[in-house]
Amino acid sequence: MKIIRAEHIGFCFGVLEAVNICDSLEKVNNRKYILGMLVHNAHVMATMKEKGFEVITEEELLKEKDDLAKGDIVVIRAHGTSKKVYEKLKNRKVKIYDATCVFVSKIRKEIEFATEEGYSILFVGDRNHPEVRGIISFANDIQIFSDIEEAKKIIIDKEKKYLLSTQTTLNKKKFEEIKEYFKNSYRNINIFDKICGATAVRQRAVEKLAKKVDRMVVIGDRKSSNTKKLYEISYKINEKTILIEDEFGLDLAFFREAETVGIAAGASTPEVIIKNIENKIRGI
Ligand code: F3S
């Protein structure tokens, strides 16, 4: 059986940066916390706990149910956080290490700037996603929607100025369609297109690979938005696709009679997990 990896697989730039920030703090003796999930992968979080990090949630911090003290270290996860949480952390005089991915912070800064300039924000994304909850907290006047149907229902005031932006991990084709609609229908909408390249290249690589293999294995955390999207794309092309989190979730019966197996992995999936799964498929 031949195993073929997607051209782009596993840790993206932002996740790698966030993991590196935590690794660089491993030997520091201060109490260490990560705000929420550093990245959407339970295996990465388990490794961080072994390195001495504890997790603190935004809710605990906002309700002051945490035991943070001056000088403690708090690493802000790759998806970023909300304005209120930043303010709280500053007031608590903890040492902040901001691991927010550069793509997320670019969108956040653009929205903050546009808000100060009087723009109303149109935002495409999942309002329950931590990245989106963080970004939208920097806007005063914002409408959030998730697809072209919802976009068409939005009432645009021709007297106002708008900024259209998006969650970093949104499907590029979906955003193109929404962009075209707004561009062709209105003249008072500026567009800030910062869909993360890492997501798009992983999506294209899956599209390519799923067409030519007998089975597809998408590896990543079920809570990870970009992993779920890779799975959806692959499943549409090749119904013999599974989504698994680690080698323990792998049923070898799935590979019966397969000659080729494609492997894809979400941007927060560690290389060691991918290797373990490949080894299990090979029977090692
Ligand atoms: Fe950043 Fe893109 Fe990764 S937004 S965290 S480089 S998927």
Tab-separated table of N, CA and C in Angstrom, residues 15-136:
chain	number	residue	atom	x	y	z
A	15	VAL	N	0.949	28.338	14.410
A	15	VAL	CA	0.969	27.310	15.456
A	15	VAL	C	2.410	27.047	15.895
A	16	LEU	N	3.284	26.970	14.903
A	16	LEU	CA	4.694	26.726	15.212
A	16	LEU	C	5.237	27.849	16.102
A	17	GLU	N	4.893	29.076	15.765
A	17	GLU	CA	5.336	30.225	16.568
A	17	GLU	C	4.831	30.112	18.006
A	18	ALA	N	3.535	29.776	18.146
A	18	ALA	CA	2.924	29.681	19.482
A	18	ALA	C	3.598	28.575	20.304
A	19	VAL	N	3.839	27.435	19.660
A	19	VAL	CA	4.496	26.328	20.358
A	19	VAL	C	5.925	26.732	20.736
A	20	ASN	N	6.613	27.440	19.834
A	20	ASN	CA	7.983	27.882	20.130
A	20	ASN	C	8.013	28.853	21.315
A	21	ILE	N	7.028	29.742	21.379
A	21	ILE	CA	6.985	30.691	22.504
A	21	ILE	C	6.881	29.918	23.816
A	22	CYS	N	5.987	28.933	23.870
A	22	CYS	CA	5.837	28.135	25.094
A	22	CYS	C	7.104	27.341	25.387
A	23	ASP	N	7.679	26.741	24.349
A	23	ASP	CA	8.901	25.953	24.565
A	23	ASP	C	10.009	26.820	25.148
A	24	SER	N	10.084	28.068	24.684
A	24	SER	CA	11.151	28.955	25.164
A	24	SER	C	10.966	29.314	26.645
A	25	LEU	N	9.757	29.074	27.169
A	25	LEU	CA	9.481	29.412	28.574
A	25	LEU	C	9.570	28.194	29.497
A	26	GLU	N	9.879	27.061	28.908
A	26	GLU	CA	9.843	25.802	29.679
A	26	GLU	C	10.674	25.887	30.958
A	27	LYS	N	11.864	26.467	30.871
A	27	LYS	CA	12.779	26.456	32.019
A	27	LYS	C	12.562	27.649	32.969
A	28	VAL	N	11.663	28.555	32.611
A	28	VAL	CA	11.418	29.721	33.464
A	28	VAL	C	10.624	29.268	34.690
A	29	ASN	N	11.024	29.777	35.862
A	29	ASN	CA	10.406	29.260	37.094
A	29	ASN	C	9.081	29.909	37.506
A	30	ASN	N	8.747	31.044	36.915
A	30	ASN	CA	7.465	31.691	37.285
A	30	ASN	C	6.314	30.717	37.027
A	31	ARG	N	5.180	30.964	37.703
A	31	ARG	CA	4.005	30.135	37.374
A	31	ARG	C	3.601	30.479	35.940
A	32	LYS	N	3.227	29.451	35.180
A	32	LYS	CA	2.974	29.663	33.744
A	32	LYS	C	1.558	29.232	33.377
A	33	TYR	N	0.907	30.073	32.638
A	33	TYR	CA	-0.466	29.778	32.203
A	33	TYR	C	-0.602	29.981	30.695
A	34	ILE	N	-1.526	29.234	30.122
A	34	ILE	CA	-1.922	29.478	28.727
A	34	ILE	C	-3.384	29.891	28.765
A	35	LEU	N	-3.688	30.933	28.013
A	35	LEU	CA	-5.077	31.390	27.972
A	35	LEU	C	-5.852	30.532	26.970
A	36	GLY	N	-6.746	29.694	27.466
A	36	GLY	CA	-7.529	28.806	26.602
A	36	GLY	C	-6.628	27.758	25.966
A	37	MET	N	-7.068	27.228	24.820
A	37	MET	CA	-6.226	26.243	24.129
A	37	MET	C	-5.207	26.999	23.293
A	38	LEU	N	-3.941	26.754	23.548
A	38	LEU	CA	-2.875	27.441	22.789
A	38	LEU	C	-3.149	27.295	21.299
A	39	VAL	N	-3.405	26.054	20.903
A	39	VAL	CA	-3.832	25.736	19.537
A	39	VAL	C	-4.901	24.656	19.682
A	40	HIS	N	-5.688	24.451	18.639
A	40	HIS	CA	-6.782	23.485	18.753
A	40	HIS	C	-6.298	22.060	18.580
A	41	ASN	N	-5.516	21.597	19.546
A	41	ASN	CA	-5.097	20.198	19.492
A	41	ASN	C	-4.810	19.695	20.901
A	42	ALA	N	-5.544	18.671	21.293
A	42	ALA	CA	-5.442	18.164	22.670
A	42	ALA	C	-4.051	17.595	22.957
A	43	HIS	N	-3.394	17.030	21.931
A	43	HIS	CA	-2.056	16.474	22.157
A	43	HIS	C	-1.039	17.578	22.452
A	44	VAL	N	-1.154	18.671	21.737
A	44	VAL	CA	-0.246	19.802	21.991
A	44	VAL	C	-0.472	20.305	23.417
A	45	MET	N	-1.735	20.393	23.823
A	45	MET	CA	-2.037	20.901	25.166
A	45	MET	C	-1.492	19.960	26.248
A	46	ALA	N	-1.588	18.643	26.009
A	46	ALA	CA	-1.073	17.682	26.997
A	46	ALA	C	0.447	17.858	27.143
A	47	THR	N	1.133	18.103	26.023
A	47	THR	CA	2.591	18.320	26.078
A	47	THR	C	2.910	19.580	26.873
A	48	MET	N	2.097	20.614	26.682
A	48	MET	CA	2.352	21.876	27.399
A	48	MET	C	2.143	21.701	28.899
A	49	LYS	N	1.188	20.881	29.270
A	49	LYS	CA	0.973	20.632	30.705
A	49	LYS	C	2.198	19.939	31.299
A	50	GLU	N	2.762	19.003	30.522
A	50	GLU	CA	3.990	18.329	30.993
A	50	GLU	C	5.124	19.342	31.156
A	51	LYS	N	5.086	20.412	30.383
A	51	LYS	CA	6.145	21.426	30.466
A	51	LYS	C	5.863	22.474	31.543
A	52	GLY	N	4.825	22.255	32.322
A	52	GLY	CA	4.584	23.137	33.473
A	52	GLY	C	3.513	24.198	33.275
A	53	PHE	N	2.829	24.185	32.150
A	53	PHE	CA	1.779	25.192	31.922
A	53	PHE	C	0.437	24.722	32.474
A	54	GLU	N	-0.300	25.679	33.010
A	54	GLU	CA	-1.693	25.390	33.359
A	54	GLU	C	-2.571	26.199	32.416
A	55	VAL	N	-3.818	25.794	32.315
A	55	VAL	CA	-4.720	26.532	31.423
A	55	VAL	C	-5.629	27.418	32.256
A	56	ILE	N	-5.780	28.646	31.805
A	56	ILE	CA	-6.739	29.547	32.443
A	56	ILE	C	-7.733	29.951	31.360
A	57	THR	N	-9.018	29.986	31.691
A	57	THR	CA	-9.982	30.334	30.647
A	57	THR	C	-10.318	31.824	30.712
A	58	GLU	N	-10.852	32.308	29.585
A	58	GLU	CA	-11.264	33.720	29.553
A	58	GLU	C	-12.366	33.973	30.580
A	59	GLU	N	-13.281	33.000	30.714
A	59	GLU	CA	-14.393	33.153	31.655
A	59	GLU	C	-13.870	33.326	33.077
A	60	GLU	N	-12.902	32.461	33.454
A	60	GLU	CA	-12.340	32.552	34.808
A	60	GLU	C	-11.739	33.936	35.044
A	61	LEU	N	-11.024	34.403	34.028
A	61	LEU	CA	-10.360	35.696	34.169
A	61	LEU	C	-11.384	36.827	34.275
A	62	LEU	N	-12.388	36.785	33.404
A	62	LEU	CA	-13.372	37.870	33.400
A	62	LEU	C	-14.217	37.881	34.668
A	63	LYS	N	-14.468	36.670	35.216
A	63	LYS	CA	-15.256	36.612	36.464
A	63	LYS	C	-14.370	36.664	37.698
A	64	GLU	N	-13.083	36.873	37.473
A	64	GLU	CA	-12.079	36.929	38.544
A	64	GLU	C	-12.106	35.682	39.410
A	65	LYS	N	-12.259	34.543	38.739
A	65	LYS	CA	-12.250	33.271	39.463
A	65	LYS	C	-10.915	32.550	39.266
A	66	ASP	N	-9.890	33.307	38.954
A	66	ASP	CA	-8.568	32.725	38.717
A	66	ASP	C	-7.684	33.035	39.930
A	67	ASP	N	-6.497	32.415	39.975
A	67	ASP	CA	-5.595	32.778	41.073
A	67	ASP	C	-4.303	33.398	40.536
A	68	LEU	N	-4.433	34.167	39.448
A	68	LEU	CA	-3.257	34.825	38.869
A	68	LEU	C	-2.679	35.845	39.850
A	69	ALA	N	-1.358	35.911	39.883
A	69	ALA	CA	-0.702	36.908	40.734
A	69	ALA	C	0.327	37.659	39.902
A	70	LYS	N	0.726	38.820	40.425
A	70	LYS	CA	1.714	39.656	39.731
A	70	LYS	C	2.961	38.816	39.404
A	71	GLY	N	3.443	38.930	38.179
A	71	GLY	CA	4.671	38.212	37.799
A	71	GLY	C	4.414	36.853	37.160
A	72	ASP	N	3.184	36.332	37.276
A	72	ASP	CA	2.884	35.073	36.592
A	72	ASP	C	2.980	35.300	35.081
A	73	ILE	N	3.255	34.216	34.386
A	73	ILE	CA	3.338	34.310	32.919
A	73	ILE	C	2.018	33.843	32.308
A	74	VAL	N	1.511	34.621	31.359
A	74	VAL	CA	0.305	34.179	30.632
A	74	VAL	C	0.596	34.243	29.131
A	75	VAL	N	0.473	33.106	28.476
A	75	VAL	CA	0.659	33.068	27.024
A	75	VAL	C	-0.721	33.144	26.371
A	76	ILE	N	-0.885	34.113	25.502
A	76	ILE	CA	-2.168	34.232	24.782
A	76	ILE	C	-2.127	33.308	23.566
A	77	ARG	N	-3.155	32.507	23.433
A	77	ARG	CA	-3.188	31.482	22.376
A	77	ARG	C	-3.119	32.064	20.951
A	78	ALA	N	-2.846	31.156	19.991
A	78	ALA	CA	-2.666	31.561	18.587
A	78	ALA	C	-3.904	32.244	17.997
A	79	HIS	N	-5.098	31.893	18.500
A	79	HIS	CA	-6.322	32.509	17.973
A	79	HIS	C	-6.563	33.904	18.533
A	80	GLY	N	-5.771	34.313	19.529
A	80	GLY	CA	-5.941	35.643	20.110
A	80	GLY	C	-7.067	35.675	21.126
A	81	THR	N	-7.349	36.869	21.625
A	81	THR	CA	-8.419	36.992	22.610
A	81	THR	C	-9.115	38.343	22.488
A	82	SER	N	-10.013	38.616	23.427
A	82	SER	CA	-10.831	39.825	23.288
A	82	SER	C	-10.181	41.033	23.971
A	83	LYS	N	-10.710	42.189	23.629
A	83	LYS	CA	-10.224	43.451	24.183
A	83	LYS	C	-10.297	43.441	25.719
A	84	LYS	N	-11.429	42.943	26.232
A	84	LYS	CA	-11.626	42.931	27.689
A	84	LYS	C	-10.568	42.074	28.378
A	85	VAL	N	-10.263	40.940	27.773
A	85	VAL	CA	-9.287	40.031	28.379
A	85	VAL	C	-7.896	40.678	28.385
A	86	TYR	N	-7.535	41.354	27.277
A	86	TYR	CA	-6.247	42.070	27.263
A	86	TYR	C	-6.202	43.077	28.408
A	87	GLU	N	-7.303	43.823	28.559
A	87	GLU	CA	-7.322	44.855	29.613
A	87	GLU	C	-7.174	44.218	30.990
A	88	LYS	N	-7.915	43.125	31.214
A	88	LYS	CA	-7.842	42.429	32.513
A	88	LYS	C	-6.417	41.991	32.810
A	89	LEU	N	-5.789	41.380	31.790
A	89	LEU	CA	-4.430	40.866	32.008
A	89	LEU	C	-3.466	42.002	32.342
A	90	LYS	N	-3.622	43.126	31.652
A	90	LYS	CA	-2.735	44.265	31.934
A	90	LYS	C	-2.935	44.748	33.368
A	91	ASN	N	-4.203	44.805	33.793
A	91	ASN	CA	-4.481	45.258	35.174
A	91	ASN	C	-3.903	44.320	36.220
A	92	ARG	N	-3.826	43.028	35.867
A	92	ARG	CA	-3.338	42.053	36.855
A	92	ARG	C	-1.812	42.023	36.937
A	93	LYS	N	-1.168	42.810	36.077
A	93	LYS	CA	0.298	42.943	36.086
A	93	LYS	C	1.032	41.588	35.903
A	94	VAL	N	0.453	40.745	35.068
A	94	VAL	CA	1.129	39.489	34.739
A	94	VAL	C	2.040	39.735	33.533
A	95	LYS	N	2.949	38.789	33.280
A	95	LYS	CA	3.822	38.936	32.106
A	95	LYS	C	3.108	38.306	30.923
A	96	ILE	N	2.758	39.141	29.963
A	96	ILE	CA	1.992	38.630	28.814
A	96	ILE	C	2.940	38.247	27.679
A	97	TYR	N	2.777	37.028	27.174
A	97	TYR	CA	3.476	36.598	25.968
A	97	TYR	C	2.389	36.370	24.925
A	98	ASP	N	2.344	37.258	23.946
A	98	ASP	CA	1.234	37.204	22.994
A	98	ASP	C	1.579	36.295	21.805
A	99	ALA	N	0.979	35.101	21.803
A	99	ALA	CA	1.246	34.155	20.705
A	99	ALA	C	0.157	34.245	19.629
A	100	THR	N	-0.602	35.349	19.628
A	100	THR	CA	-1.629	35.511	18.583
A	100	THR	C	-0.955	35.471	17.211
A	101	CYS	N	-1.489	34.647	16.335
A	101	CYS	CA	-0.917	34.530	14.993
A	101	CYS	C	-0.950	35.882	14.278
A	102	VAL	N	0.086	36.137	13.512
A	102	VAL	CA	0.207	37.434	12.840
A	102	VAL	C	-0.977	37.716	11.893
A	103	PHE	N	-1.543	36.678	11.292
A	103	PHE	CA	-2.703	36.883	10.395
A	103	PHE	C	-3.911	37.367	11.191
A	104	VAL	N	-4.103	36.776	12.359
A	104	VAL	CA	-5.240	37.164	13.211
A	104	VAL	C	-5.038	38.596	13.694
A	105	SER	N	-3.809	38.914	14.140
A	105	SER	CA	-3.625	40.273	14.665
A	105	SER	C	-3.709	41.326	13.568
A	106	LYS	N	-3.361	40.969	12.318
A	106	LYS	CA	-3.502	41.945	11.223
A	106	LYS	C	-4.978	42.305	11.027
A	107	ILE	N	-5.837	41.290	11.045
A	107	ILE	CA	-7.276	41.543	10.858
A	107	ILE	C	-7.804	42.366	12.042
A	108	ARG	N	-7.391	41.951	13.233
A	108	ARG	CA	-7.864	42.654	14.440
A	108	ARG	C	-7.468	44.139	14.376
A	109	LYS	N	-6.191	44.391	13.997
A	109	LYS	CA	-5.727	45.791	13.948
A	109	LYS	C	-6.482	46.580	12.880
A	110	GLU	N	-6.756	45.943	11.730
A	110	GLU	CA	-7.477	46.626	10.656
A	110	GLU	C	-8.895	46.994	11.124
A	111	ILE	N	-9.516	46.071	11.844
A	111	ILE	CA	-10.878	46.317	12.322
A	111	ILE	C	-10.875	47.413	13.401
A	112	GLU	N	-9.880	47.375	14.234
A	112	GLU	CA	-9.754	48.405	15.276
A	112	GLU	C	-9.583	49.779	14.622
A	113	PHE	N	-8.701	49.836	13.617
A	113	PHE	CA	-8.420	51.086	12.915
A	113	PHE	C	-9.675	51.573	12.184
A	114	ALA	N	-10.332	50.647	11.449
A	114	ALA	CA	-11.529	51.024	10.691
A	114	ALA	C	-12.628	51.524	11.636
A	115	THR	N	-12.745	50.900	12.791
A	115	THR	CA	-13.753	51.319	13.775
A	115	THR	C	-13.474	52.752	14.225
A	116	GLU	N	-12.197	53.033	14.508
A	116	GLU	CA	-11.838	54.408	14.914
A	116	GLU	C	-12.139	55.406	13.804
A	117	GLU	N	-12.040	54.945	12.544
A	117	GLU	CA	-12.286	55.823	11.395
A	117	GLU	C	-13.771	55.910	11.037
A	118	GLY	N	-14.616	55.260	11.814
A	118	GLY	CA	-16.064	55.375	11.613
A	118	GLY	C	-16.681	54.351	10.674
A	119	TYR	N	-15.940	53.293	10.357
A	119	TYR	CA	-16.502	52.262	9.468
A	119	TYR	C	-17.422	51.323	10.246
A	120	SER	N	-18.403	50.797	9.515
A	120	SER	CA	-19.225	49.725	10.044
A	120	SER	C	-18.598	48.432	9.484
A	121	ILE	N	-18.534	47.393	10.307
A	121	ILE	CA	-17.811	46.187	9.877
A	121	ILE	C	-18.775	45.081	9.426
A	122	LEU	N	-18.440	44.471	8.286
A	122	LEU	CA	-19.157	43.273	7.819
A	122	LEU	C	-18.165	42.133	7.969
A	123	PHE	N	-18.536	41.121	8.725
A	123	PHE	CA	-17.535	40.101	9.042
A	123	PHE	C	-18.056	38.698	8.730
A	124	VAL	N	-17.292	37.956	7.918
A	124	VAL	CA	-17.711	36.593	7.567
A	124	VAL	C	-16.972	35.600	8.468
A	125	GLY	N	-17.731	34.811	9.210
A	125	GLY	CA	-17.068	33.823	10.067
A	125	GLY	C	-18.045	33.185	11.031
A	126	ASP	N	-17.498	32.333	11.859
A	126	ASP	CA	-18.299	31.616	12.847
A	126	ASP	C	-18.208	32.377	14.172
A	127	ARG	N	-19.326	32.970	14.577
A	127	ARG	CA	-19.294	33.851	15.745
A	127	ARG	C	-18.928	33.130	17.048
A	128	ASN	N	-18.999	31.798	17.036
A	128	ASN	CA	-18.644	31.051	18.249
A	128	ASN	C	-17.177	30.640	18.293
A	129	HIS	N	-16.461	30.908	17.193
A	129	HIS	CA	-15.049	30.526	17.157
A	129	HIS	C	-14.243	31.524	18.001
A	130	PRO	N	-13.290	31.019	18.816
A	130	PRO	CA	-12.522	31.924	19.680
A	130	PRO	C	-11.819	33.050	18.915
A	131	GLU	N	-11.301	32.733	17.722
A	131	GLU	CA	-10.636	33.785	16.933
A	131	GLU	C	-11.622	34.909	16.619
A	132	VAL	N	-12.826	34.515	16.208
A	132	VAL	CA	-13.831	35.507	15.814
A	132	VAL	C	-14.300	36.299	17.045
A	133	ARG	N	-14.525	35.595	18.151
A	133	ARG	CA	-14.953	36.301	19.370
A	133	ARG	C	-13.937	37.362	19.769
A	134	GLY	N	-12.659	37.026	19.611
A	134	GLY	CA	-11.600	37.991	19.934
A	134	GLY	C	-11.620	39.174	18.980
A	135	ILE	N	-11.598	38.894	17.688
A	135	ILE	CA	-11.515	39.960	16.674
A	135	ILE	C	-12.701	40.918	16.775
A	136	ILE	N	-13.910	40.353	16.869
A	136	ILE	CA	-15.099	41.223	16.801
A	136	ILE	C	-15.231	42.122	18.038
